[in-house]
mmCIF file of N, CA, C and O in Angstrom:
data_model
loop_
_atom_site.group_PDB
_atom_site.id
_atom_site.type_symbol
_atom_site.label_atom_id
_atom_site.label_comp_id
_atom_site.label_asym_id
_atom_site.label_seq_id
_atom_site.Cartn_x
_atom_site.Cartn_y
_atom_site.Cartn_z
ATOM 1 N N MET H 1 12.322 20.345 -14.656
ATOM 2 C CA MET H 1 11.703 20.498 -13.359
ATOM 3 C C MET H 1 11.674 19.116 -12.676
ATOM 4 O O MET H 1 11.276 18.137 -13.279
ATOM 5 N N THR H 2 12.070 19.072 -11.420
ATOM 6 C CA THR H 2 12.123 17.820 -10.673
ATOM 7 C C THR H 2 11.058 17.793 -9.581
ATOM 8 O O THR H 2 10.367 18.791 -9.346
ATOM 9 N N LEU H 3 10.947 16.653 -8.934
ATOM 10 C CA LEU H 3 10.006 16.533 -7.815
ATOM 11 C C LEU H 3 10.326 17.527 -6.706
ATOM 12 O O LEU H 3 9.437 18.058 -6.050
ATOM 13 N N GLU H 4 11.616 17.764 -6.507
ATOM 14 C CA GLU H 4 12.040 18.708 -5.472
ATOM 15 C C GLU H 4 11.498 20.109 -5.743
ATOM 16 O O GLU H 4 11.143 20.845 -4.824
ATOM 17 N N ASP H 5 11.400 20.479 -7.026
ATOM 18 C CA ASP H 5 10.908 21.805 -7.391
ATOM 19 C C ASP H 5 9.425 21.983 -7.076
ATOM 20 O O ASP H 5 8.984 23.092 -6.768
ATOM 21 N N ILE H 6 8.659 20.914 -7.175
ATOM 22 C CA ILE H 6 7.216 21.058 -6.957
ATOM 23 C C ILE H 6 6.783 20.674 -5.549
ATOM 24 O O ILE H 6 5.633 20.896 -5.181
ATOM 25 N N SER H 7 7.680 20.087 -4.761
ATOM 26 C CA SER H 7 7.295 19.739 -3.387
ATOM 27 C C SER H 7 7.376 20.984 -2.516
ATOM 28 O O SER H 7 8.307 21.765 -2.608
ATOM 29 N N ASN H 8 6.375 21.151 -1.676
ATOM 30 C CA ASN H 8 6.365 22.344 -0.841
ATOM 31 C C ASN H 8 6.147 22.029 0.637
ATOM 32 O O ASN H 8 5.837 22.905 1.413
ATOM 33 N N GLY H 9 6.298 20.756 1.005
ATOM 34 C CA GLY H 9 6.141 20.372 2.400
ATOM 35 C C GLY H 9 7.460 19.882 2.961
ATOM 36 O O GLY H 9 8.435 19.708 2.241
ATOM 37 N N PRO H 10 7.493 19.644 4.254
ATOM 38 C CA PRO H 10 8.730 19.144 4.864
ATOM 39 C C PRO H 10 8.996 17.698 4.444
ATOM 40 O O PRO H 10 8.066 16.911 4.250
ATOM 41 N N ASP H 11 10.268 17.345 4.323
ATOM 42 C CA ASP H 11 10.652 16.000 3.888
ATOM 43 C C ASP H 11 10.316 14.933 4.918
ATOM 44 O O ASP H 11 10.104 13.779 4.563
ATOM 45 N N TRP H 12 10.258 15.305 6.192
ATOM 46 C CA TRP H 12 10.007 14.303 7.220
ATOM 47 C C TRP H 12 8.638 13.658 7.072
ATOM 48 O O TRP H 12 8.447 12.512 7.474
ATOM 49 N N VAL H 13 7.685 14.344 6.474
ATOM 50 C CA VAL H 13 6.346 13.783 6.272
ATOM 51 C C VAL H 13 6.430 12.567 5.349
ATOM 52 O O VAL H 13 5.803 11.534 5.591
ATOM 53 N N LEU H 14 7.230 12.687 4.310
ATOM 54 C CA LEU H 14 7.428 11.589 3.372
ATOM 55 C C LEU H 14 8.045 10.386 4.068
ATOM 56 O O LEU H 14 7.612 9.243 3.874
ATOM 57 N N TRP H 15 9.035 10.624 4.917
ATOM 58 C CA TRP H 15 9.714 9.533 5.599
ATOM 59 C C TRP H 15 8.835 8.893 6.671
ATOM 60 O O TRP H 15 8.913 7.680 6.897
ATOM 61 N N VAL H 16 7.996 9.668 7.326
ATOM 62 C CA VAL H 16 7.054 9.104 8.298
ATOM 63 C C VAL H 16 6.039 8.221 7.580
ATOM 64 O O VAL H 16 5.724 7.110 8.035
ATOM 65 N N ALA H 17 5.527 8.696 6.449
ATOM 66 C CA ALA H 17 4.582 7.894 5.658
ATOM 67 C C ALA H 17 5.244 6.602 5.189
ATOM 68 O O ALA H 17 4.636 5.517 5.249
ATOM 69 N N PHE H 18 6.497 6.696 4.738
ATOM 70 C CA PHE H 18 7.230 5.509 4.309
ATOM 71 C C PHE H 18 7.367 4.510 5.461
ATOM 72 O O PHE H 18 7.076 3.324 5.300
ATOM 73 N N GLY H 19 7.790 4.975 6.625
ATOM 74 C CA GLY H 19 7.978 4.082 7.768
ATOM 75 C C GLY H 19 6.684 3.430 8.211
ATOM 76 O O GLY H 19 6.635 2.224 8.489
ATOM 77 N N PHE H 20 5.623 4.212 8.270
ATOM 78 C CA PHE H 20 4.317 3.710 8.681
ATOM 79 C C PHE H 20 3.815 2.632 7.721
ATOM 80 O O PHE H 20 3.391 1.554 8.144
ATOM 81 N N LEU H 21 3.883 2.914 6.423
ATOM 82 C CA LEU H 21 3.417 1.946 5.429
ATOM 83 C C LEU H 21 4.302 0.708 5.375
ATOM 84 O O LEU H 21 3.818 -0.401 5.138
ATOM 85 N N LEU H 22 5.603 0.881 5.607
ATOM 86 C CA LEU H 22 6.511 -0.263 5.613
ATOM 87 C C LEU H 22 6.162 -1.216 6.759
ATOM 88 O O LEU H 22 6.101 -2.436 6.566
ATOM 89 N N ILE H 23 5.908 -0.669 7.928
ATOM 90 C CA ILE H 23 5.543 -1.497 9.078
ATOM 91 C C ILE H 23 4.231 -2.237 8.809
ATOM 92 O O ILE H 23 4.115 -3.444 9.059
ATOM 93 N N ILE H 24 3.253 -1.537 8.282
ATOM 94 C CA ILE H 24 1.962 -2.167 7.994
ATOM 95 C C ILE H 24 2.113 -3.263 6.946
ATOM 96 O O ILE H 24 1.545 -4.355 7.083
ATOM 97 N N SER H 25 2.889 -3.010 5.897
ATOM 98 C CA SER H 25 3.050 -4.023 4.853
ATOM 99 C C SER H 25 3.793 -5.246 5.371
ATOM 100 O O SER H 25 3.450 -6.382 5.019
ATOM 101 N N ILE H 26 4.785 -5.066 6.222
ATOM 102 C CA ILE H 26 5.508 -6.207 6.796
ATOM 103 C C ILE H 26 4.574 -7.040 7.671
ATOM 104 O O ILE H 26 4.577 -8.279 7.595
ATOM 105 N N VAL H 27 3.765 -6.375 8.475
ATOM 106 C CA VAL H 27 2.818 -7.092 9.332
ATOM 107 C C VAL H 27 1.831 -7.889 8.479
ATOM 108 O O VAL H 27 1.556 -9.063 8.749
ATOM 109 N N LEU H 28 1.313 -7.284 7.421
ATOM 110 C CA LEU H 28 0.337 -7.971 6.578
ATOM 111 C C LEU H 28 0.966 -9.101 5.768
ATOM 112 O O LEU H 28 0.383 -10.177 5.640
ATOM 113 N N ILE H 29 2.151 -8.875 5.223
ATOM 114 C CA ILE H 29 2.801 -9.924 4.436
ATOM 115 C C ILE H 29 3.145 -11.119 5.313
ATOM 116 O O ILE H 29 3.129 -12.261 4.850
ATOM 117 N N SER H 30 3.406 -10.878 6.575
ATOM 118 C CA SER H 30 3.705 -11.988 7.480
ATOM 119 C C SER H 30 2.453 -12.790 7.828
ATOM 120 O O SER H 30 2.540 -13.816 8.495
ATOM 121 N N GLY H 31 1.293 -12.337 7.378
ATOM 122 C CA GLY H 31 0.048 -13.077 7.600
ATOM 123 C C GLY H 31 -0.711 -12.655 8.836
ATOM 124 O O GLY H 31 -1.696 -13.278 9.209
ATOM 125 N N HIS H 32 -0.270 -11.608 9.474
ATOM 126 C CA HIS H 32 -0.933 -11.103 10.674
ATOM 127 C C HIS H 32 -1.585 -9.758 10.354
ATOM 128 O O HIS H 32 -1.394 -9.206 9.296
ATOM 129 N N GLY H 33 -2.313 -9.234 11.270
ATOM 130 C CA GLY H 33 -2.865 -7.891 11.111
ATOM 131 C C GLY H 33 -4.078 -7.813 10.219
ATOM 132 O O GLY H 33 -4.314 -6.787 9.596
ATOM 133 N N GLU H 34 -4.865 -8.896 10.164
ATOM 134 C CA GLU H 34 -6.059 -8.849 9.325
ATOM 135 C C GLU H 34 -7.036 -7.778 9.780
ATOM 136 O O GLU H 34 -7.840 -7.297 8.995
ATOM 137 N N ASN H 35 -6.945 -7.351 11.024
ATOM 138 C CA ASN H 35 -7.816 -6.287 11.517
ATOM 139 C C ASN H 35 -7.416 -4.920 10.985
ATOM 140 O O ASN H 35 -8.140 -3.947 11.186
ATOM 141 N N LEU H 36 -6.272 -4.823 10.314
ATOM 142 C CA LEU H 36 -5.866 -3.565 9.691
ATOM 143 C C LEU H 36 -6.524 -3.357 8.327
ATOM 144 O O LEU H 36 -6.445 -2.272 7.764
ATOM 145 N N ILE H 37 -7.144 -4.400 7.792
ATOM 146 C CA ILE H 37 -7.749 -4.317 6.466
ATOM 147 C C ILE H 37 -9.147 -3.736 6.591
ATOM 148 O O ILE H 37 -10.011 -4.297 7.277
ATOM 149 N N ALA H 38 -9.359 -2.621 5.933
ATOM 150 C CA ALA H 38 -10.652 -1.934 6.004
ATOM 151 C C ALA H 38 -11.747 -2.828 5.442
ATOM 152 O O ALA H 38 -11.604 -3.437 4.388
ATOM 153 N N GLY H 39 -12.832 -2.908 6.149
ATOM 154 C CA GLY H 39 -13.956 -3.726 5.723
ATOM 155 C C GLY H 39 -13.912 -5.123 6.297
ATOM 156 O O GLY H 39 -14.947 -5.667 6.678
ATOM 157 N N TYR H 40 -12.737 -5.695 6.357
ATOM 158 C CA TYR H 40 -12.622 -7.047 6.906
ATOM 159 C C TYR H 40 -12.800 -7.024 8.420
ATOM 160 O O TYR H 40 -13.418 -7.918 8.983
ATOM 161 N N ASN H 41 -12.273 -5.991 9.052
ATOM 162 C CA ASN H 41 -12.364 -5.930 10.517
ATOM 163 C C ASN H 41 -13.785 -5.672 11.011
ATOM 164 O O ASN H 41 -14.092 -5.965 12.153
ATOM 165 N N THR H 42 -14.643 -5.145 10.154
ATOM 166 C CA THR H 42 -16.028 -4.888 10.560
ATOM 167 C C THR H 42 -17.001 -5.918 10.014
ATOM 168 O O THR H 42 -18.193 -5.829 10.285
ATOM 169 N N ALA H 43 -16.492 -6.886 9.255
ATOM 170 C CA ALA H 43 -17.368 -7.900 8.660
ATOM 171 C C ALA H 43 -17.854 -8.881 9.725
ATOM 172 O O ALA H 43 -17.210 -9.084 10.752
ATOM 173 N N SER H 44 -18.990 -9.486 9.434
ATOM 174 C CA SER H 44 -19.531 -10.488 10.353
ATOM 175 C C SER H 44 -18.709 -11.771 10.251
ATOM 176 O O SER H 44 -17.932 -11.957 9.323
ATOM 177 N N LYS H 45 -18.906 -12.659 11.200
ATOM 178 C CA LYS H 45 -18.177 -13.931 11.193
ATOM 179 C C LYS H 45 -18.497 -14.747 9.940
ATOM 180 O O LYS H 45 -17.630 -15.414 9.395
ATOM 181 N N GLU H 46 -19.746 -14.683 9.492
ATOM 182 C CA GLU H 46 -20.139 -15.407 8.273
ATOM 183 C C GLU H 46 -19.407 -14.858 7.055
ATOM 184 O O GLU H 46 -18.968 -15.601 6.187
ATOM 185 N N GLU H 47 -19.292 -13.533 6.989
ATOM 186 C CA GLU H 47 -18.598 -12.909 5.859
ATOM 187 C C GLU H 47 -17.100 -13.184 5.919
ATOM 188 O O GLU H 47 -16.464 -13.446 4.903
ATOM 189 N N LYS H 48 -16.517 -13.149 7.127
ATOM 190 C CA LYS H 48 -15.092 -13.435 7.280
ATOM 191 C C LYS H 48 -14.760 -14.867 6.902
ATOM 192 O O LYS H 48 -13.673 -15.143 6.395
ATOM 193 N N SER H 49 -15.697 -15.779 7.121
ATOM 194 C CA SER H 49 -15.439 -17.181 6.798
ATOM 195 C C SER H 49 -15.368 -17.427 5.291
ATOM 196 O O SER H 49 -14.905 -18.474 4.854
ATOM 197 N N LYS H 50 -15.812 -16.471 4.492
ATOM 198 C CA LYS H 50 -15.754 -16.607 3.032
ATOM 199 C C LYS H 50 -14.377 -16.306 2.463
ATOM 200 O O LYS H 50 -14.133 -16.512 1.282
ATOM 201 N N TYR H 51 -13.470 -15.783 3.287
ATOM 202 C CA TYR H 51 -12.147 -15.360 2.811
ATOM 203 C C TYR H 51 -11.039 -16.187 3.437
ATOM 204 O O TYR H 51 -11.120 -16.577 4.595
ATOM 205 N N ASN H 52 -10.000 -16.422 2.664
ATOM 206 C CA ASN H 52 -8.772 -17.018 3.175
ATOM 207 C C ASN H 52 -7.957 -15.862 3.766
ATOM 208 O O ASN H 52 -7.414 -15.037 3.032
ATOM 209 N N THR H 53 -7.897 -15.819 5.081
ATOM 210 C CA THR H 53 -7.299 -14.678 5.774
ATOM 211 C C THR H 53 -5.828 -14.487 5.414
ATOM 212 O O THR H 53 -5.378 -13.365 5.203
ATOM 213 N N LYS H 54 -5.068 -15.562 5.326
ATOM 214 C CA LYS H 54 -3.629 -15.458 5.019
ATOM 215 C C LYS H 54 -3.418 -14.890 3.618
ATOM 216 O O LYS H 54 -2.583 -14.003 3.420
ATOM 217 N N LYS H 55 -4.186 -15.390 2.635
ATOM 218 C CA LYS H 55 -4.055 -14.874 1.270
ATOM 219 C C LYS H 55 -4.450 -13.404 1.209
ATOM 220 O O LYS H 55 -3.805 -12.607 0.531
ATOM 221 N N LEU H 56 -5.510 -13.064 1.913
ATOM 222 C CA LEU H 56 -5.972 -11.680 1.925
ATOM 223 C C LEU H 56 -4.903 -10.761 2.500
ATOM 224 O O LEU H 56 -4.612 -9.701 1.946
ATOM 225 N N CYS H 57 -4.280 -11.185 3.586
ATOM 226 C CA CYS H 57 -3.207 -10.393 4.193
ATOM 227 C C CYS H 57 -2.030 -10.249 3.231
ATOM 228 O O CYS H 57 -1.457 -9.168 3.096
ATOM 229 N N HIS H 58 -1.667 -11.330 2.550
ATOM 230 C CA HIS H 58 -0.549 -11.274 1.612
ATOM 231 C C HIS H 58 -0.839 -10.332 0.442
ATOM 232 O O HIS H 58 0.024 -9.547 0.036
ATOM 233 N N VAL H 59 -2.045 -10.407 -0.103
ATOM 234 C CA VAL H 59 -2.409 -9.562 -1.246
ATOM 235 C C VAL H 59 -2.389 -8.085 -0.849
ATOM 236 O O VAL H 59 -1.788 -7.251 -1.535
ATOM 237 N N VAL H 60 -3.026 -7.757 0.255
ATOM 238 C CA VAL H 60 -3.077 -6.359 0.689
ATOM 239 C C VAL H 60 -1.685 -5.869 1.087
ATOM 240 O O VAL H 60 -1.282 -4.749 0.744
ATOM 241 N N GLY H 61 -0.921 -6.706 1.772
ATOM 242 C CA GLY H 61 0.439 -6.334 2.158
ATOM 243 C C GLY H 61 1.340 -6.083 0.965
ATOM 244 O O GLY H 61 2.123 -5.129 0.949
ATOM 245 N N ALA H 62 1.239 -6.933 -0.059
ATOM 246 C CA ALA H 62 2.052 -6.745 -1.267
ATOM 247 C C ALA H 62 1.649 -5.464 -2.002
ATOM 248 O O ALA H 62 2.509 -4.735 -2.511
ATOM 249 N N GLY H 63 0.359 -5.181 -2.034
ATOM 250 C CA GLY H 63 -0.100 -3.952 -2.671
ATOM 251 C C GLY H 63 0.393 -2.713 -1.948
ATOM 252 O O GLY H 63 0.840 -1.741 -2.573
ATOM 253 N N ILE H 64 0.349 -2.747 -0.633
ATOM 254 C CA ILE H 64 0.854 -1.612 0.152
ATOM 255 C C ILE H 64 2.369 -1.480 -0.012
ATOM 256 O O ILE H 64 2.909 -0.377 -0.055
ATOM 257 N N LEU H 65 3.058 -2.611 -0.148
ATOM 258 C CA LEU H 65 4.510 -2.576 -0.326
ATOM 259 C C LEU H 65 4.895 -1.887 -1.635
ATOM 260 O O LEU H 65 5.890 -1.158 -1.691
ATOM 261 N N ILE H 66 4.111 -2.082 -2.678
ATOM 262 C CA ILE H 66 4.381 -1.406 -3.959
ATOM 263 C C ILE H 66 4.307 0.108 -3.780
ATOM 264 O O ILE H 66 5.187 0.845 -4.232
ATOM 265 N N ILE H 67 3.278 0.570 -3.112
ATOM 266 C CA ILE H 67 3.139 2.002 -2.860
ATOM 267 C C ILE H 67 4.276 2.498 -1.972
ATOM 268 O O ILE H 67 4.839 3.575 -2.197
ATOM 269 N N THR H 68 4.647 1.701 -0.979
ATOM 270 C CA THR H 68 5.730 2.059 -0.063
ATOM 271 C C THR H 68 7.054 2.221 -0.806
ATOM 272 O O THR H 68 7.809 3.170 -0.562
ATOM 273 N N LEU H 69 7.338 1.304 -1.718
ATOM 274 C CA LEU H 69 8.587 1.391 -2.480
ATOM 275 C C LEU H 69 8.607 2.599 -3.411
ATOM 276 O O LEU H 69 9.667 3.200 -3.627
ATOM 277 N N MET H 70 7.453 2.977 -3.925
ATOM 278 C CA MET H 70 7.410 4.180 -4.757
ATOM 279 C C MET H 70 7.640 5.432 -3.908
ATOM 280 O O MET H 70 8.298 6.378 -4.357
ATOM 281 N N ILE H 71 7.128 5.448 -2.693
ATOM 282 C CA ILE H 71 7.387 6.571 -1.785
ATOM 283 C C ILE H 71 8.872 6.635 -1.453
ATOM 284 O O ILE H 71 9.467 7.712 -1.405
ATOM 285 N N LEU H 72 9.494 5.474 -1.236
ATOM 286 C CA LEU H 72 10.937 5.428 -0.979
ATOM 287 C C LEU H 72 11.711 5.996 -2.159
ATOM 288 O O LEU H 72 12.641 6.796 -1.976
ATOM 289 N N ALA H 73 11.325 5.615 -3.366
ATOM 290 C CA ALA H 73 12.001 6.134 -4.567
ATOM 291 C C ALA H 73 11.855 7.650 -4.659
ATOM 292 O O ALA H 73 12.811 8.352 -4.998
ATOM 293 N N MET H 74 10.664 8.149 -4.339
ATOM 294 C CA MET H 74 10.470 9.600 -4.387
ATOM 295 C C MET H 74 11.318 10.305 -3.334
ATOM 296 O O MET H 74 11.816 11.407 -3.570
ATOM 297 N N GLY H 75 11.488 9.680 -2.179
ATOM 298 C CA GLY H 75 12.301 10.299 -1.135
ATOM 299 C C GLY H 75 13.781 10.299 -1.463
ATOM 300 O O GLY H 75 14.480 11.284 -1.229
ATOM 301 N N ILE H 76 14.255 9.190 -2.020
ATOM 302 C CA ILE H 76 15.686 9.083 -2.311
ATOM 303 C C ILE H 76 16.076 9.904 -3.535
ATOM 304 O O ILE H 76 17.077 10.622 -3.521
ATOM 305 N N TRP H 77 15.293 9.792 -4.596
ATOM 306 C CA TRP H 77 15.654 10.434 -5.863
ATOM 307 C C TRP H 77 14.801 11.665 -6.162
ATOM 308 O O TRP H 77 14.502 11.974 -7.309
ATOM 309 N N GLU H 78 14.457 12.401 -5.114
ATOM 310 C CA GLU H 78 13.626 13.601 -5.268
ATOM 311 C C GLU H 78 14.283 14.640 -6.178
ATOM 312 O O GLU H 78 13.607 15.326 -6.938
ATOM 313 N N THR H 79 15.595 14.720 -6.113
ATOM 314 C CA THR H 79 16.303 15.730 -6.911
ATOM 315 C C THR H 79 16.533 15.290 -8.345
ATOM 316 O O THR H 79 16.899 16.108 -9.183
ATOM 317 N N VAL H 80 16.309 14.013 -8.637
ATOM 318 C CA VAL H 80 16.587 13.478 -9.968
ATOM 319 C C VAL H 80 15.320 13.200 -10.758
ATOM 320 O O VAL H 80 15.270 13.442 -11.967
ATOM 321 N N LEU H 81 14.294 12.690 -10.081
ATOM 322 C CA LEU H 81 13.058 12.320 -10.768
ATOM 323 C C LEU H 81 12.344 13.547 -11.323
ATOM 324 O O LEU H 81 12.277 14.587 -10.668
ATOM 325 N N PRO H 82 11.793 13.409 -12.529
ATOM 326 C CA PRO H 82 11.054 14.543 -13.095
ATOM 327 C C PRO H 82 9.741 14.773 -12.349
ATOM 328 O O PRO H 82 9.218 13.869 -11.684
ATOM 329 N N ALA H 83 9.209 15.960 -12.473
ATOM 330 C CA ALA H 83 7.956 16.312 -11.798
ATOM 331 C C ALA H 83 6.803 15.432 -12.269
ATOM 332 O O ALA H 83 5.850 15.197 -11.535
ATOM 333 N N SER H 84 6.901 14.912 -13.472
ATOM 334 C CA SER H 84 5.844 14.052 -14.001
ATOM 335 C C SER H 84 5.754 12.723 -13.253
ATOM 336 O O SER H 84 4.777 11.991 -13.413
ATOM 337 N N PHE H 85 6.742 12.413 -12.424
ATOM 338 C CA PHE H 85 6.686 11.182 -11.632
ATOM 339 C C PHE H 85 5.542 11.232 -10.631
ATOM 340 O O PHE H 85 5.031 10.184 -10.225
ATOM 341 N N ALA H 86 5.108 12.409 -10.255
ATOM 342 C CA ALA H 86 3.949 12.535 -9.363
ATOM 343 C C ALA H 86 2.708 11.958 -10.044
ATOM 344 O O ALA H 86 1.893 11.283 -9.400
ATOM 345 N N THR H 87 2.574 12.190 -11.339
ATOM 346 C CA THR H 87 1.460 11.621 -12.099
ATOM 347 C C THR H 87 1.611 10.108 -12.207
ATOM 348 O O THR H 87 0.633 9.370 -12.066
ATOM 349 N N VAL H 88 2.822 9.639 -12.434
ATOM 350 C CA VAL H 88 3.085 8.202 -12.491
ATOM 351 C C VAL H 88 2.729 7.554 -11.156
ATOM 352 O O VAL H 88 2.098 6.497 -11.112
ATOM 353 N N PHE H 89 3.122 8.196 -10.064
ATOM 354 C CA PHE H 89 2.807 7.686 -8.728
ATOM 355 C C PHE H 89 1.303 7.578 -8.538
ATOM 356 O O PHE H 89 0.797 6.573 -8.025
ATOM 357 N N LEU H 90 0.563 8.582 -8.953
ATOM 358 C CA LEU H 90 -0.892 8.573 -8.813
ATOM 359 C C LEU H 90 -1.512 7.444 -9.630
ATOM 360 O O LEU H 90 -2.359 6.697 -9.120
ATOM 361 N N VAL H 91 -1.091 7.292 -10.870
ATOM 362 C CA VAL H 91 -1.648 6.250 -11.740
ATOM 363 C C VAL H 91 -1.327 4.854 -11.185
ATOM 364 O O VAL H 91 -2.197 3.983 -11.134
ATOM 365 N N VAL H 92 -0.090 4.649 -10.755
ATOM 366 C CA VAL H 92 0.297 3.344 -10.203
ATOM 367 C C VAL H 92 -0.460 3.064 -8.910
ATOM 368 O O VAL H 92 -0.912 1.931 -8.685
ATOM 369 N N THR H 93 -0.641 4.057 -8.069
ATOM 370 C CA THR H 93 -1.360 3.869 -6.811
ATOM 371 C C THR H 93 -2.820 3.505 -7.055
ATOM 372 O O THR H 93 -3.346 2.567 -6.433
ATOM 373 N N VAL H 94 -3.484 4.207 -7.946
ATOM 374 C CA VAL H 94 -4.889 3.906 -8.253
ATOM 375 C C VAL H 94 -5.006 2.519 -8.884
ATOM 376 O O VAL H 94 -5.881 1.722 -8.510
ATOM 377 N N THR H 95 -4.120 2.194 -9.817
ATOM 378 C CA THR H 95 -4.126 0.871 -10.448
ATOM 379 C C THR H 95 -3.867 -0.220 -9.419
ATOM 380 O O THR H 95 -4.521 -1.269 -9.433
ATOM 381 N N ASP H 96 -2.931 0.028 -8.531
ATOM 382 C CA ASP H 96 -2.609 -0.932 -7.472
ATOM 383 C C ASP H 96 -3.820 -1.180 -6.581
ATOM 384 O O ASP H 96 -4.121 -2.325 -6.233
ATOM 385 N N CYS H 97 -4.527 -0.132 -6.215
ATOM 386 C CA CYS H 97 -5.722 -0.284 -5.381
ATOM 387 C C CYS H 97 -6.804 -1.093 -6.098
ATOM 388 O O CYS H 97 -7.457 -1.948 -5.492
ATOM 389 N N ILE H 98 -6.980 -0.848 -7.381
ATOM 390 C CA ILE H 98 -7.965 -1.605 -8.164
ATOM 391 C C ILE H 98 -7.575 -3.081 -8.223
ATOM 392 O O ILE H 98 -8.421 -3.968 -8.039
ATOM 393 N N VAL H 99 -6.298 -3.353 -8.440
ATOM 394 C CA VAL H 99 -5.823 -4.740 -8.489
ATOM 395 C C VAL H 99 -5.999 -5.423 -7.135
ATOM 396 O O VAL H 99 -6.412 -6.588 -7.067
ATOM 397 N N ILE H 100 -5.714 -4.714 -6.054
ATOM 398 C CA ILE H 100 -5.908 -5.283 -4.710
ATOM 399 C C ILE H 100 -7.376 -5.662 -4.508
ATOM 400 O O ILE H 100 -7.685 -6.748 -4.009
ATOM 401 N N ILE H 101 -8.275 -4.795 -4.888
ATOM 402 C CA ILE H 101 -9.706 -5.061 -4.726
ATOM 403 C C ILE H 101 -10.132 -6.267 -5.546
ATOM 404 O O ILE H 101 -10.863 -7.152 -5.067
ATOM 405 N N ILE H 102 -9.658 -6.342 -6.788
ATOM 406 C CA ILE H 102 -10.015 -7.467 -7.650
ATOM 407 C C ILE H 102 -9.465 -8.773 -7.092
ATOM 408 O O ILE H 102 -10.181 -9.785 -6.997
ATOM 409 N N LEU H 103 -8.200 -8.784 -6.700
ATOM 410 C CA LEU H 103 -7.594 -10.010 -6.162
ATOM 411 C C LEU H 103 -8.229 -10.420 -4.828
ATOM 412 O O LEU H 103 -8.418 -11.605 -4.574
ATOM 413 N N ALA H 104 -8.558 -9.441 -4.004
ATOM 414 C CA ALA H 104 -9.172 -9.750 -2.706
ATOM 415 C C ALA H 104 -10.539 -10.399 -2.893
ATOM 416 O O ALA H 104 -10.949 -11.231 -2.072
ATOM 417 N N ASN H 105 -11.229 -10.055 -3.961
ATOM 418 C CA ASN H 105 -12.550 -10.597 -4.195
ATOM 419 C C ASN H 105 -12.560 -11.805 -5.139
ATOM 420 O O ASN H 105 -13.637 -12.316 -5.452
ATOM 421 N N THR H 106 -11.389 -12.229 -5.588
ATOM 422 C CA THR H 106 -11.332 -13.415 -6.457
ATOM 423 C C THR H 106 -10.476 -14.506 -5.819
ATOM 424 O O THR H 106 -11.009 -15.480 -5.316
ATOM 425 N N ILE H 107 -9.163 -14.337 -5.789
ATOM 426 C CA ILE H 107 -8.299 -15.429 -5.315
ATOM 427 C C ILE H 107 -8.306 -15.585 -3.800
ATOM 428 O O ILE H 107 -7.891 -16.625 -3.299
ATOM 429 N N CYS H 108 -8.770 -14.573 -3.087
ATOM 430 C CA CYS H 108 -8.767 -14.660 -1.628
ATOM 431 C C CYS H 108 -10.061 -15.259 -1.078
ATOM 432 O O CYS H 108 -10.157 -15.514 0.111
ATOM 433 N N ARG H 109 -11.020 -15.497 -1.940
ATOM 434 C CA ARG H 109 -12.262 -16.128 -1.486
ATOM 435 C C ARG H 109 -12.081 -17.638 -1.406
ATOM 436 O O ARG H 109 -11.324 -18.228 -2.145
ATOM 437 N N ARG H 110 -12.812 -18.241 -0.491
ATOM 438 C CA ARG H 110 -12.755 -19.708 -0.345
ATOM 439 C C ARG H 110 -13.733 -20.355 -1.283
ATOM 440 O O ARG H 110 -14.741 -19.883 -1.620
#
């Protein structure tokens, strides 16, 4: 059984998600778009001053890029990848989010 067998939605949704996340990750990796980071855009000036904005953007952008590349792999190799790759995607995504949170609160602080 492959990913194609268990998918029941239109393929364009996957490609729209890929494009959207790719644009966001490129903007963040370039060091811009700090207002796209949840929590940072609503923080007070005192709280924002505790973070290195460029590092924070790079960390979040790299984390989003990992998820984006996995979505790309699922789109390209949908007919080849086993259905269990959906579980792998979920585990990697959750782990990636945890790592982003840890790095944002450790190496991105001043």
